[in-house]
mmCIF file of C-alpha atoms and ligand atoms in Angstrom:
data_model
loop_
_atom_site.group_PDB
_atom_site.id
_atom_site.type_symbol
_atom_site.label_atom_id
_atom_site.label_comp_id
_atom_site.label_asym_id
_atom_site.label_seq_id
_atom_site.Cartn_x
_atom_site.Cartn_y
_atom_site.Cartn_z
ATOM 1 C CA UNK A 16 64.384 -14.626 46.850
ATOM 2 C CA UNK A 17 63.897 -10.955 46.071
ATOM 3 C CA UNK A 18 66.736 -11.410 43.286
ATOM 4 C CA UNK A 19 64.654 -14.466 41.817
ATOM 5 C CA UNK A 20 61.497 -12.657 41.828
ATOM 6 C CA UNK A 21 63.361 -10.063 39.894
ATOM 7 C CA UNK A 22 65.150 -11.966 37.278
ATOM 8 C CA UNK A 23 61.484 -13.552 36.478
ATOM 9 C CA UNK A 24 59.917 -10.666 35.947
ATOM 10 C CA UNK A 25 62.260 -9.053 33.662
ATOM 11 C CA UNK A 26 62.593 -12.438 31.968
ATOM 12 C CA UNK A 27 58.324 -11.955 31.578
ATOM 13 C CA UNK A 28 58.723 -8.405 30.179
ATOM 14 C CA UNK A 29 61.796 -9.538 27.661
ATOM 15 C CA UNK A 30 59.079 -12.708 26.331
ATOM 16 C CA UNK A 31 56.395 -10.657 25.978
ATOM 17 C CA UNK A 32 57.667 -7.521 23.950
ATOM 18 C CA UNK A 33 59.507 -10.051 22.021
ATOM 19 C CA UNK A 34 55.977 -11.770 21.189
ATOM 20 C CA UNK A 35 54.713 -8.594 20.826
ATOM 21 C CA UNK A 36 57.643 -7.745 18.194
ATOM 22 C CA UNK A 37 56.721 -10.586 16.345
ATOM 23 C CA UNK A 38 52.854 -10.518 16.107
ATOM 24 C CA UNK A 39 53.465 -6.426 14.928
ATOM 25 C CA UNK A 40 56.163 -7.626 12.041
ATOM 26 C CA UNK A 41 55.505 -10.893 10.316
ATOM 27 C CA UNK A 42 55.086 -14.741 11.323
ATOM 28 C CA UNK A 43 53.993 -17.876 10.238
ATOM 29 C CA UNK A 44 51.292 -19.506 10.982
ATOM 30 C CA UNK A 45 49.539 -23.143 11.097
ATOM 31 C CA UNK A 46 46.332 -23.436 10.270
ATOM 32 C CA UNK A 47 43.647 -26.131 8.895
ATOM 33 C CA UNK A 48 42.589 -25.400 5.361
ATOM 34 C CA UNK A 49 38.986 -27.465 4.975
ATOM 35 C CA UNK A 50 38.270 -27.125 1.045
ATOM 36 C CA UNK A 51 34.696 -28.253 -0.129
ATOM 37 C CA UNK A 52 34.529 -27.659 -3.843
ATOM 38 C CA UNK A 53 33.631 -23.825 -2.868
ATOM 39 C CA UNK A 54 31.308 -22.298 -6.133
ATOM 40 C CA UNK A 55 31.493 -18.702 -6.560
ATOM 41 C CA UNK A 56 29.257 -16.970 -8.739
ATOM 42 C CA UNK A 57 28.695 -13.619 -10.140
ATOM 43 C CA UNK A 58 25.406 -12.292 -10.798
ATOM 44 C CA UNK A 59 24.404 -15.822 -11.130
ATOM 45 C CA UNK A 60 27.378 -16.826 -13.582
ATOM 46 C CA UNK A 61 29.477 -19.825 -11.919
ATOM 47 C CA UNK A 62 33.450 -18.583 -12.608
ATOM 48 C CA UNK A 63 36.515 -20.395 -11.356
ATOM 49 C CA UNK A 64 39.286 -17.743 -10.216
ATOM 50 C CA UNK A 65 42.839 -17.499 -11.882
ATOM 51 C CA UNK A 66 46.139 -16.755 -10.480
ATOM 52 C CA UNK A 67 47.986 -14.377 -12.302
ATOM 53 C CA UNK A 68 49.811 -17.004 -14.267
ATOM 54 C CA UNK A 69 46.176 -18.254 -15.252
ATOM 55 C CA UNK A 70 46.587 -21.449 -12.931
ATOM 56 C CA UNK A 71 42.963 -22.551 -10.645
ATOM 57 C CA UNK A 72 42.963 -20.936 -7.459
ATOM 58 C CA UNK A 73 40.779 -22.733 -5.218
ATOM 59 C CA UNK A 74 39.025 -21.029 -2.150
ATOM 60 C CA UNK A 75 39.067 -22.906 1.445
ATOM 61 C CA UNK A 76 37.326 -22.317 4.496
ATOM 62 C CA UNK A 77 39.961 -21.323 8.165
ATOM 63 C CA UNK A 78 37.390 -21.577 11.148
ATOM 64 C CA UNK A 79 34.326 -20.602 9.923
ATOM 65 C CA UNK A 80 35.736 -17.873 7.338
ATOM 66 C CA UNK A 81 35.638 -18.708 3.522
ATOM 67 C CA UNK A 82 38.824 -17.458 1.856
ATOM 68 C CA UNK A 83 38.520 -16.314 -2.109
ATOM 69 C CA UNK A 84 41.699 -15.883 -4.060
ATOM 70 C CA UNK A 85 41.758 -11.542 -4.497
ATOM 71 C CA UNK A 86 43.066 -11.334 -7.747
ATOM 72 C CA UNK A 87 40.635 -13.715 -9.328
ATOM 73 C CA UNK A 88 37.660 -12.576 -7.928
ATOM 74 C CA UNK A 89 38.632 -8.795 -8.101
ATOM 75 C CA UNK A 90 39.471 -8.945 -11.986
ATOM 76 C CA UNK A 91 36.108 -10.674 -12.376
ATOM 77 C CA UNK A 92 34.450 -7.789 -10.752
ATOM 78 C CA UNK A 93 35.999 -5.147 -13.030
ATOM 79 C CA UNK A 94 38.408 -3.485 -11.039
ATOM 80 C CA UNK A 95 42.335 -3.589 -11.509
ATOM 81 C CA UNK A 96 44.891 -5.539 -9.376
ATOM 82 C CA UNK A 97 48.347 -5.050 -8.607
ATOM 83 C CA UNK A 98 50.770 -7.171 -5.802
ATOM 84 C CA UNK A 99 53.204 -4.582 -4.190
ATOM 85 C CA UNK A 100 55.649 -7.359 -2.483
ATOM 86 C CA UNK A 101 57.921 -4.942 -0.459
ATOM 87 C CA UNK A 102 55.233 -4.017 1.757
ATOM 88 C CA UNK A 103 52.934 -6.886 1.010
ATOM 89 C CA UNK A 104 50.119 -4.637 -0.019
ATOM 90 C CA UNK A 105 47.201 -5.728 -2.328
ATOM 91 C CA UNK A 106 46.148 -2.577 -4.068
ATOM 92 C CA UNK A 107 42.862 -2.514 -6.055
ATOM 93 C CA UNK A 108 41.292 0.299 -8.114
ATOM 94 C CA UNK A 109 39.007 1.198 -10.321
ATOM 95 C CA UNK A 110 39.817 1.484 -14.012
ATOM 96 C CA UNK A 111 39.507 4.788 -15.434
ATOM 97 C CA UNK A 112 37.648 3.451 -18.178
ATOM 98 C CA UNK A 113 35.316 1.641 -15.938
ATOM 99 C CA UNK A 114 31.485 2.576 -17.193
ATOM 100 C CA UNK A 115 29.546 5.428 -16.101
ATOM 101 C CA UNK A 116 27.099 4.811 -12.929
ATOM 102 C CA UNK A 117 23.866 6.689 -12.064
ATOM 103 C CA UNK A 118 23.135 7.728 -8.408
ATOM 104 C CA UNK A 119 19.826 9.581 -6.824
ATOM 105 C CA UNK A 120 20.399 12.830 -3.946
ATOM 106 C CA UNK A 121 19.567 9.783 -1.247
ATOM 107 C CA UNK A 122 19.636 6.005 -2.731
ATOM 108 C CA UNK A 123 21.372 3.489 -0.789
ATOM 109 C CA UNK A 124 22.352 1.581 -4.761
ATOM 110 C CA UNK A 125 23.897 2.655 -8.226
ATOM 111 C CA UNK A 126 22.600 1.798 -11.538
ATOM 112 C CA UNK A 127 23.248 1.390 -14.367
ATOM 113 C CA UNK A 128 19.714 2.966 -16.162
ATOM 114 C CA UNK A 129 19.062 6.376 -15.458
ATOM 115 C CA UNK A 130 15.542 5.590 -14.908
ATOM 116 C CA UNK A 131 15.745 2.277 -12.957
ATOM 117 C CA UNK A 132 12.890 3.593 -10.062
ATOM 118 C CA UNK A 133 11.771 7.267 -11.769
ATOM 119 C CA UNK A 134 13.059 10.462 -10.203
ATOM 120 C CA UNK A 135 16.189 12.512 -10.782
ATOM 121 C CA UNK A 136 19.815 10.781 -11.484
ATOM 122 C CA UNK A 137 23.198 11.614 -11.464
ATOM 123 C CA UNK A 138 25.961 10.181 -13.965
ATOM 124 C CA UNK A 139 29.145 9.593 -11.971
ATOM 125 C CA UNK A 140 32.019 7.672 -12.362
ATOM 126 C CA UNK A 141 31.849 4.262 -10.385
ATOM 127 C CA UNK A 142 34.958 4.390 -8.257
ATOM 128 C CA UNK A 143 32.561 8.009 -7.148
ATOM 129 C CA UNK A 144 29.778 5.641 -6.284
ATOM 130 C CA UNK A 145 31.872 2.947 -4.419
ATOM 131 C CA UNK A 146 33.625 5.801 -2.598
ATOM 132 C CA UNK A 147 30.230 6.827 -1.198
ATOM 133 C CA UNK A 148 29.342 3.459 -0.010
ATOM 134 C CA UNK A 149 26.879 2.575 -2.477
ATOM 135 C CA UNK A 150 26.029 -1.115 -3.701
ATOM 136 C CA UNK A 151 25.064 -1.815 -7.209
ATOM 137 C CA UNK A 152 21.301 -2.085 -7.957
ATOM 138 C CA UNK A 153 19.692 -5.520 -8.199
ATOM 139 C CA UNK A 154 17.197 -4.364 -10.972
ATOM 140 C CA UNK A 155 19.819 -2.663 -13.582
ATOM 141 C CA UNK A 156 23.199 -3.758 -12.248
ATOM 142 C CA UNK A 157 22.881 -6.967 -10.670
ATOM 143 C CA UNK A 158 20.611 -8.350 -13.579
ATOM 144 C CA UNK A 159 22.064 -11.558 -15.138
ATOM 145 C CA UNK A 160 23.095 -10.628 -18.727
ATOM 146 C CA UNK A 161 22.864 -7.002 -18.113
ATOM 147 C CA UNK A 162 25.596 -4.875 -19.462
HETATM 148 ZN ZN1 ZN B 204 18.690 0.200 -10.854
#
């Protein structure tokens, strides 16, 4: 009985650190992909993400959480996209290039107009401003057409 009680526990340990193995590496999974002709927009503008071969990506919805294709929606947003497949990492950046932002000593936003609310601004580059948190202004950035 003892011997049983043994064998069962060390088969336990064996299943579990190899389900443990498994979940810290890699696996596939099933899951239910609900698609709803998902819009996305960008400061008002309807777009319609790309793979990098140019093909429709559409977004779909896994329990509750809306999934947007990262390439397509990242390029859309400015910033540069590369696919590093050996260790399965998306890396985004900035451009160097990317335009000039303006920041205040304590705003919560960047802008693009040095005097969007009055008071004293700061040019900085925007990967600066995104590294500090800050979210683009909905006066000067955010304004459909602006540029
Ligand atoms: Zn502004």
């Amino acid at each position: 009985m003892k011997r049983k009680l043994i064998f069962l526990l060390l088969t336990v340990a064996v299943v579990l650190s190899l389900s443990y193995g498994v979940y810290a590496v890699s696996e596939n999974r099933t899951a239910e992909l609900a698609f709803r002709d998902i819009k996305i927009t960008l400061n008002g503008e309807e777009f319609t993400p790309k793979d990098a071969n140019g093909k429709t990506v559409e977004p779909f919805i896994i329990d509750g959480t809306t999934y947007l294709p990262v390439r397509g929606v990242a390029e859309a947003l400015g910033l540069l996209v590369e696919w590093e497949g050996s260790t399965f990492t998306v890396k985004l950046s900035v451009p160097e290039d990317a335009k000039p932002v303006f920041i205040t000593a304590t705003g919560k936003r960047y802008h693009y107009d040095d005097h969007c609310n009055g008071g004293t601004y700061w040019e900085v580059p925007l990967s600066s401003a995104l590294g500090m948190g800050l979210t683009p202004c909905d006066k000067c950035v955010l304004k459909v057409g602006s540029d």
